[in-house]
Amino acid sequence: GLVERDGMIRQYLVSAMREQYLNALAPQNIPDEEISDFFKQNMHLYMRPAKAKISHVYFGGLDQTNYQRAVTTREILHAQNLAPEAAIEKGDPFYGSYHLSNQIERQIAAQLGSNVARAALELPLQSWSQPIESPYGYHLIWISQRSEASEPPLLEVKNDIASRIRRQKRDSAFEKLMTDIRNSYQIEIQQEAS
């Protein structure tokens, strides 16, 4: 009676049965063609994100005065063709880093906000941006390098794909086993005698 009344025990028994069944399965070799097909159909799982190497000049505060300072400073930086190292001194102190190297959009956003992160992946290289608003103030950004999103070579992700396919096949085999077991039981409802 305890198994019928206690859902946790039932779940534990199913989990134990699953483990035992899966451990009994022989390891499968996945054909290269199947790995290649999976890779083509699921490329989005393996894409390398775009990265950027940026520097920024910071202007603290989101008021009009700081915006104008950023605009004026950009004009000076542009006219004097200042490199990022020299340009940083034209802005305010920033609590984080002035240089972010090989960062993906999410990493840049965590440090400088989503507006700066988007701009880092869209603006032209080797020139100072217009002022970009962040939660901290305004930034002029300089993009030194950028790598576009790319797909890795199949060889690099082959083992991961094979493991994923094996896991899917094992899960499907277990679900089929459970369905077969459920279908083999006959349920009888007995009515009490009156």
PDB file of C-alpha atoms in Angstrom:
ATOM      1  CA  GLY A   1       0.000   0.000   0.000  1.00  0.00           C
ATOM      2  CA  LEU A   2       2.808   2.528   0.719  1.00  0.00           C
ATOM      3  CA  VAL A   3       3.962   2.648  -2.922  1.00  0.00           C
ATOM      4  CA  GLU A   4       0.431   3.397  -4.139  1.00  0.00           C
ATOM      5  CA  ARG A   5      -0.065   6.223  -1.612  1.00  0.00           C
ATOM      6  CA  ASP A   6       3.359   7.904  -1.582  1.00  0.00           C
ATOM      7  CA  GLY A   7       4.283   9.789  -4.746  1.00  0.00           C
ATOM      8  CA  MET A   8       7.871  10.337  -3.601  1.00  0.00           C
ATOM      9  CA  ILE A   9       8.485   6.621  -3.164  1.00  0.00           C
ATOM     10  CA  ARG A  10       6.941   5.955  -6.574  1.00  0.00           C
ATOM     11  CA  GLN A  11       9.204   8.584  -8.117  1.00  0.00           C
ATOM     12  CA  TYR A  12      12.240   7.138  -6.331  1.00  0.00           C
ATOM     13  CA  LEU A  13      11.434   3.645  -7.633  1.00  0.00           C
ATOM     14  CA  VAL A  14      11.044   4.955 -11.195  1.00  0.00           C
ATOM     15  CA  SER A  15      14.375   6.836 -10.888  1.00  0.00           C
ATOM     16  CA  ALA A  16      16.129   3.745  -9.516  1.00  0.00           C
ATOM     17  CA  MET A  17      14.648   1.619 -12.293  1.00  0.00           C
ATOM     18  CA  ARG A  18      15.738   4.196 -14.881  1.00  0.00           C
ATOM     19  CA  GLU A  19      19.323   4.223 -13.560  1.00  0.00           C
ATOM     20  CA  GLN A  20      19.494   0.434 -13.543  1.00  0.00           C
ATOM     21  CA  TYR A  21      18.079   0.207 -17.066  1.00  0.00           C
ATOM     22  CA  LEU A  22      20.380   2.886 -18.477  1.00  0.00           C
ATOM     23  CA  ASN A  23      23.461   1.386 -16.812  1.00  0.00           C
ATOM     24  CA  ALA A  24      22.641  -1.956 -18.427  1.00  0.00           C
ATOM     25  CA  LEU A  25      22.587  -0.453 -21.926  1.00  0.00           C
ATOM     26  CA  ALA A  26      25.740  -0.993 -23.951  1.00  0.00           C
ATOM     27  CA  PRO A  27      27.596   2.180 -24.987  1.00  0.00           C
ATOM     28  CA  GLN A  28      26.647   3.181 -28.496  1.00  0.00           C
ATOM     29  CA  ASN A  29      28.950   4.302 -31.264  1.00  0.00           C
ATOM     30  CA  ILE A  30      27.307   7.145 -33.128  1.00  0.00           C
ATOM     31  CA  PRO A  31      27.991   7.166 -36.886  1.00  0.00           C
ATOM     32  CA  ASP A  32      29.793  10.233 -38.245  1.00  0.00           C
ATOM     33  CA  GLU A  33      26.912  10.923 -40.634  1.00  0.00           C
ATOM     34  CA  GLU A  34      24.451  11.128 -37.738  1.00  0.00           C
ATOM     35  CA  ILE A  35      26.792  13.486 -35.865  1.00  0.00           C
ATOM     36  CA  SER A  36      27.164  15.662 -38.963  1.00  0.00           C
ATOM     37  CA  ASP A  37      23.389  15.795 -39.509  1.00  0.00           C
ATOM     38  CA  PHE A  38      22.798  16.743 -35.861  1.00  0.00           C
ATOM     39  CA  PHE A  39      25.443  19.472 -36.140  1.00  0.00           C
ATOM     40  CA  LYS A  40      23.790  20.960 -39.239  1.00  0.00           C
ATOM     41  CA  GLN A  41      20.294  20.859 -37.689  1.00  0.00           C
ATOM     42  CA  ASN A  42      21.415  22.301 -34.342  1.00  0.00           C
ATOM     43  CA  MET A  43      24.097  24.777 -35.351  1.00  0.00           C
ATOM     44  CA  HIS A  44      22.584  27.420 -33.049  1.00  0.00           C
ATOM     45  CA  LEU A  45      23.686  25.328 -30.039  1.00  0.00           C
ATOM     46  CA  TYR A  46      27.339  25.523 -31.064  1.00  0.00           C
ATOM     47  CA  MET A  47      27.793  28.997 -32.536  1.00  0.00           C
ATOM     48  CA  ARG A  48      30.668  31.023 -31.164  1.00  0.00           C
ATOM     49  CA  PRO A  49      29.350  34.469 -30.235  1.00  0.00           C
ATOM     50  CA  ALA A  50      30.799  37.675 -31.642  1.00  0.00           C
ATOM     51  CA  LYS A  51      33.484  39.291 -29.465  1.00  0.00           C
ATOM     52  CA  ALA A  52      34.889  42.781 -29.223  1.00  0.00           C
ATOM     53  CA  LYS A  53      37.916  44.472 -27.731  1.00  0.00           C
ATOM     54  CA  ILE A  54      36.895  47.945 -26.608  1.00  0.00           C
ATOM     55  CA  SER A  55      38.112  50.926 -24.636  1.00  0.00           C
ATOM     56  CA  HIS A  56      35.887  53.682 -23.290  1.00  0.00           C
ATOM     57  CA  VAL A  57      35.994  57.192 -21.926  1.00  0.00           C
ATOM     58  CA  TYR A  58      33.457  57.665 -19.123  1.00  0.00           C
ATOM     59  CA  PHE A  59      31.363  60.685 -18.131  1.00  0.00           C
ATOM     60  CA  GLY A  60      29.555  60.191 -14.813  1.00  0.00           C
ATOM     61  CA  GLY A  61      25.899  61.121 -14.521  1.00  0.00           C
ATOM     62  CA  LEU A  62      23.007  61.164 -16.954  1.00  0.00           C
ATOM     63  CA  ASP A  63      22.402  64.906 -17.025  1.00  0.00           C
ATOM     64  CA  GLN A  64      22.666  67.265 -19.996  1.00  0.00           C
ATOM     65  CA  THR A  65      25.970  68.726 -18.777  1.00  0.00           C
ATOM     66  CA  ASN A  66      27.711  65.339 -18.889  1.00  0.00           C
ATOM     67  CA  TYR A  67      26.189  64.592 -22.268  1.00  0.00           C
ATOM     68  CA  GLN A  68      27.588  67.867 -23.635  1.00  0.00           C
ATOM     69  CA  ARG A  69      31.001  67.105 -22.090  1.00  0.00           C
ATOM     70  CA  ALA A  70      30.964  63.755 -23.897  1.00  0.00           C
ATOM     71  CA  VAL A  71      30.042  65.398 -27.223  1.00  0.00           C
ATOM     72  CA  THR A  72      32.782  68.028 -26.876  1.00  0.00           C
ATOM     73  CA  THR A  73      35.369  65.436 -25.806  1.00  0.00           C
ATOM     74  CA  ARG A  74      34.505  63.249 -28.786  1.00  0.00           C
ATOM     75  CA  GLU A  75      35.179  66.179 -31.107  1.00  0.00           C
ATOM     76  CA  ILE A  76      38.581  66.712 -29.432  1.00  0.00           C
ATOM     77  CA  LEU A  77      39.463  63.008 -29.596  1.00  0.00           C
ATOM     78  CA  HIS A  78      38.465  62.875 -33.232  1.00  0.00           C
ATOM     79  CA  ALA A  79      40.377  66.065 -34.155  1.00  0.00           C
ATOM     80  CA  GLN A  80      43.529  65.067 -32.272  1.00  0.00           C
ATOM     81  CA  ASN A  81      43.271  61.402 -33.331  1.00  0.00           C
ATOM     82  CA  LEU A  82      43.969  60.311 -29.746  1.00  0.00           C
ATOM     83  CA  ALA A  83      44.588  56.646 -28.958  1.00  0.00           C
ATOM     84  CA  PRO A  84      42.426  55.059 -26.238  1.00  0.00           C
ATOM     85  CA  GLU A  85      45.203  55.130 -23.597  1.00  0.00           C
ATOM     86  CA  ALA A  86      45.563  58.913 -23.870  1.00  0.00           C
ATOM     87  CA  ALA A  87      41.840  59.538 -24.328  1.00  0.00           C
ATOM     88  CA  ILE A  88      40.789  57.949 -21.034  1.00  0.00           C
ATOM     89  CA  GLU A  89      42.278  60.869 -19.125  1.00  0.00           C
ATOM     90  CA  LYS A  90      39.746  63.199 -20.783  1.00  0.00           C
ATOM     91  CA  GLY A  91      36.852  61.564 -18.920  1.00  0.00           C
ATOM     92  CA  ASP A  92      35.857  60.855 -15.329  1.00  0.00           C
ATOM     93  CA  PRO A  93      37.197  58.075 -13.108  1.00  0.00           C
ATOM     94  CA  PHE A  94      35.341  54.795 -13.642  1.00  0.00           C
ATOM     95  CA  TYR A  95      35.069  52.077 -11.011  1.00  0.00           C
ATOM     96  CA  GLY A  96      35.520  49.270 -13.545  1.00  0.00           C
ATOM     97  CA  SER A  97      37.948  48.664 -16.341  1.00  0.00           C
ATOM     98  CA  TYR A  98      38.530  51.129 -19.159  1.00  0.00           C
ATOM     99  CA  HIS A  99      39.564  48.293 -21.476  1.00  0.00           C
ATOM    100  CA  LEU A 100      37.561  45.147 -22.178  1.00  0.00           C
ATOM    101  CA  SER A 101      39.354  42.509 -24.195  1.00  0.00           C
ATOM    102  CA  ASN A 102      37.690  39.723 -26.190  1.00  0.00           C
ATOM    103  CA  GLN A 103      34.308  40.117 -24.526  1.00  0.00           C
ATOM    104  CA  ILE A 104      30.988  38.775 -25.783  1.00  0.00           C
ATOM    105  CA  GLU A 105      27.904  40.998 -25.748  1.00  0.00           C
ATOM    106  CA  ARG A 106      26.594  39.602 -22.460  1.00  0.00           C
ATOM    107  CA  GLN A 107      29.926  40.282 -20.709  1.00  0.00           C
ATOM    108  CA  ILE A 108      30.098  43.849 -21.995  1.00  0.00           C
ATOM    109  CA  ALA A 109      26.483  44.436 -20.961  1.00  0.00           C
ATOM    110  CA  ALA A 110      27.217  43.209 -17.427  1.00  0.00           C
ATOM    111  CA  GLN A 111      29.982  45.812 -17.092  1.00  0.00           C
ATOM    112  CA  LEU A 112      28.800  48.775 -19.154  1.00  0.00           C
ATOM    113  CA  GLY A 113      25.113  48.195 -19.944  1.00  0.00           C
ATOM    114  CA  SER A 114      23.228  46.815 -22.930  1.00  0.00           C
ATOM    115  CA  ASN A 115      23.448  50.003 -25.051  1.00  0.00           C
ATOM    116  CA  VAL A 116      27.250  49.930 -24.967  1.00  0.00           C
ATOM    117  CA  ALA A 117      27.291  46.172 -25.600  1.00  0.00           C
ATOM    118  CA  ARG A 118      25.103  46.464 -28.706  1.00  0.00           C
ATOM    119  CA  ALA A 119      27.178  49.346 -30.023  1.00  0.00           C
ATOM    120  CA  ALA A 120      30.412  47.382 -29.507  1.00  0.00           C
ATOM    121  CA  LEU A 121      29.169  44.763 -31.948  1.00  0.00           C
ATOM    122  CA  GLU A 122      27.756  47.200 -34.522  1.00  0.00           C
ATOM    123  CA  LEU A 123      29.855  50.370 -34.736  1.00  0.00           C
ATOM    124  CA  PRO A 124      32.852  50.764 -37.065  1.00  0.00           C
ATOM    125  CA  LEU A 125      36.301  49.820 -35.849  1.00  0.00           C
ATOM    126  CA  GLN A 126      39.063  52.259 -34.894  1.00  0.00           C
ATOM    127  CA  SER A 127      36.963  55.386 -34.355  1.00  0.00           C
ATOM    128  CA  TRP A 128      35.315  57.078 -31.392  1.00  0.00           C
ATOM    129  CA  SER A 129      31.565  56.600 -31.044  1.00  0.00           C
ATOM    130  CA  GLN A 130      28.979  59.221 -30.299  1.00  0.00           C
ATOM    131  CA  PRO A 131      28.058  59.361 -26.574  1.00  0.00           C
ATOM    132  CA  ILE A 132      26.296  56.159 -25.548  1.00  0.00           C
ATOM    133  CA  GLU A 133      24.090  56.128 -22.477  1.00  0.00           C
ATOM    134  CA  SER A 134      24.557  53.456 -19.815  1.00  0.00           C
ATOM    135  CA  PRO A 135      23.161  53.041 -16.307  1.00  0.00           C
ATOM    136  CA  TYR A 136      26.290  54.856 -15.048  1.00  0.00           C
ATOM    137  CA  GLY A 137      26.494  57.847 -17.381  1.00  0.00           C
ATOM    138  CA  TYR A 138      27.800  58.364 -20.900  1.00  0.00           C
ATOM    139  CA  HIS A 139      30.595  56.543 -22.700  1.00  0.00           C
ATOM    140  CA  LEU A 140      32.619  57.163 -25.827  1.00  0.00           C
ATOM    141  CA  ILE A 141      33.771  53.787 -27.055  1.00  0.00           C
ATOM    142  CA  TRP A 142      36.656  52.746 -29.281  1.00  0.00           C
ATOM    143  CA  ILE A 143      36.463  49.295 -30.837  1.00  0.00           C
ATOM    144  CA  SER A 144      39.979  47.984 -31.454  1.00  0.00           C
ATOM    145  CA  GLN A 145      39.024  44.523 -32.710  1.00  0.00           C
ATOM    146  CA  ARG A 146      35.935  42.468 -33.318  1.00  0.00           C
ATOM    147  CA  SER A 147      35.334  38.883 -34.327  1.00  0.00           C
ATOM    148  CA  GLU A 148      32.004  37.991 -35.853  1.00  0.00           C
ATOM    149  CA  ALA A 149      29.888  35.078 -34.639  1.00  0.00           C
ATOM    150  CA  SER A 150      31.136  31.872 -36.212  1.00  0.00           C
ATOM    151  CA  GLU A 151      30.500  28.172 -36.293  1.00  0.00           C
ATOM    152  CA  PRO A 152      33.174  25.925 -34.808  1.00  0.00           C
ATOM    153  CA  PRO A 153      34.684  23.084 -36.834  1.00  0.00           C
ATOM    154  CA  LEU A 154      32.723  19.860 -36.441  1.00  0.00           C
ATOM    155  CA  LEU A 155      35.783  18.097 -35.041  1.00  0.00           C
ATOM    156  CA  GLU A 156      35.846  20.540 -32.124  1.00  0.00           C
ATOM    157  CA  VAL A 157      32.289  19.668 -30.985  1.00  0.00           C
ATOM    158  CA  LYS A 158      32.040  16.070 -32.233  1.00  0.00           C
ATOM    159  CA  ASN A 159      32.391  14.434 -28.794  1.00  0.00           C
ATOM    160  CA  ASP A 160      29.796  16.732 -27.251  1.00  0.00           C
ATOM    161  CA  ILE A 161      27.344  15.970 -30.073  1.00  0.00           C
ATOM    162  CA  ALA A 162      27.916  12.214 -29.758  1.00  0.00           C
ATOM    163  CA  SER A 163      27.235  12.408 -25.999  1.00  0.00           C
ATOM    164  CA  ARG A 164      24.071  14.422 -26.591  1.00  0.00           C
ATOM    165  CA  ILE A 165      22.791  11.930 -29.188  1.00  0.00           C
ATOM    166  CA  ARG A 166      23.572   8.996 -26.865  1.00  0.00           C
ATOM    167  CA  ARG A 167      21.672  10.692 -24.034  1.00  0.00           C
ATOM    168  CA  GLN A 168      18.670  11.346 -26.303  1.00  0.00           C
ATOM    169  CA  LYS A 169      18.640   7.732 -27.482  1.00  0.00           C
ATOM    170  CA  ARG A 170      18.879   6.425 -23.915  1.00  0.00           C
ATOM    171  CA  ASP A 171      16.059   8.716 -22.777  1.00  0.00           C
ATOM    172  CA  SER A 172      13.885   7.622 -25.700  1.00  0.00           C
ATOM    173  CA  ALA A 173      14.609   3.943 -24.995  1.00  0.00           C
ATOM    174  CA  PHE A 174      13.631   4.394 -21.347  1.00  0.00           C
ATOM    175  CA  GLU A 175      10.417   6.224 -22.263  1.00  0.00           C
ATOM    176  CA  LYS A 176       9.539   3.385 -24.648  1.00  0.00           C
ATOM    177  CA  LEU A 177      10.224   0.853 -21.884  1.00  0.00           C
ATOM    178  CA  MET A 178       7.956   2.745 -19.472  1.00  0.00           C
ATOM    179  CA  THR A 179       5.196   2.992 -22.100  1.00  0.00           C
ATOM    180  CA  ASP A 180       5.471  -0.747 -22.802  1.00  0.00           C
ATOM    181  CA  ILE A 181       5.284  -1.521 -19.072  1.00  0.00           C
ATOM    182  CA  ARG A 182       2.238   0.729 -18.613  1.00  0.00           C
ATOM    183  CA  ASN A 183       0.539  -0.841 -21.644  1.00  0.00           C
ATOM    184  CA  SER A 184       1.160  -4.368 -20.335  1.00  0.00           C
ATOM    185  CA  TYR A 185      -0.840  -3.757 -17.177  1.00  0.00           C
ATOM    186  CA  GLN A 186      -4.522  -4.366 -17.175  1.00  0.00           C
ATOM    187  CA  ILE A 187      -6.556  -2.174 -14.891  1.00  0.00           C
ATOM    188  CA  GLU A 188      -9.621  -3.712 -13.312  1.00  0.00           C
ATOM    189  CA  ILE A 189     -12.084  -1.727 -11.295  1.00  0.00           C
ATOM    190  CA  GLN A 190     -13.965  -3.854  -8.820  1.00  0.00           C
ATOM    191  CA  GLN A 191     -17.233  -2.655  -7.498  1.00  0.00           C
ATOM    192  CA  GLU A 192     -18.107  -3.341  -3.938  1.00  0.00           C
ATOM    193  CA  ALA A 193     -20.994  -5.693  -3.372  1.00  0.00           C
ATOM    194  CA  SER A 194     -24.067  -3.959  -2.054  1.00  0.00           C
TER     195      SER A 194
END
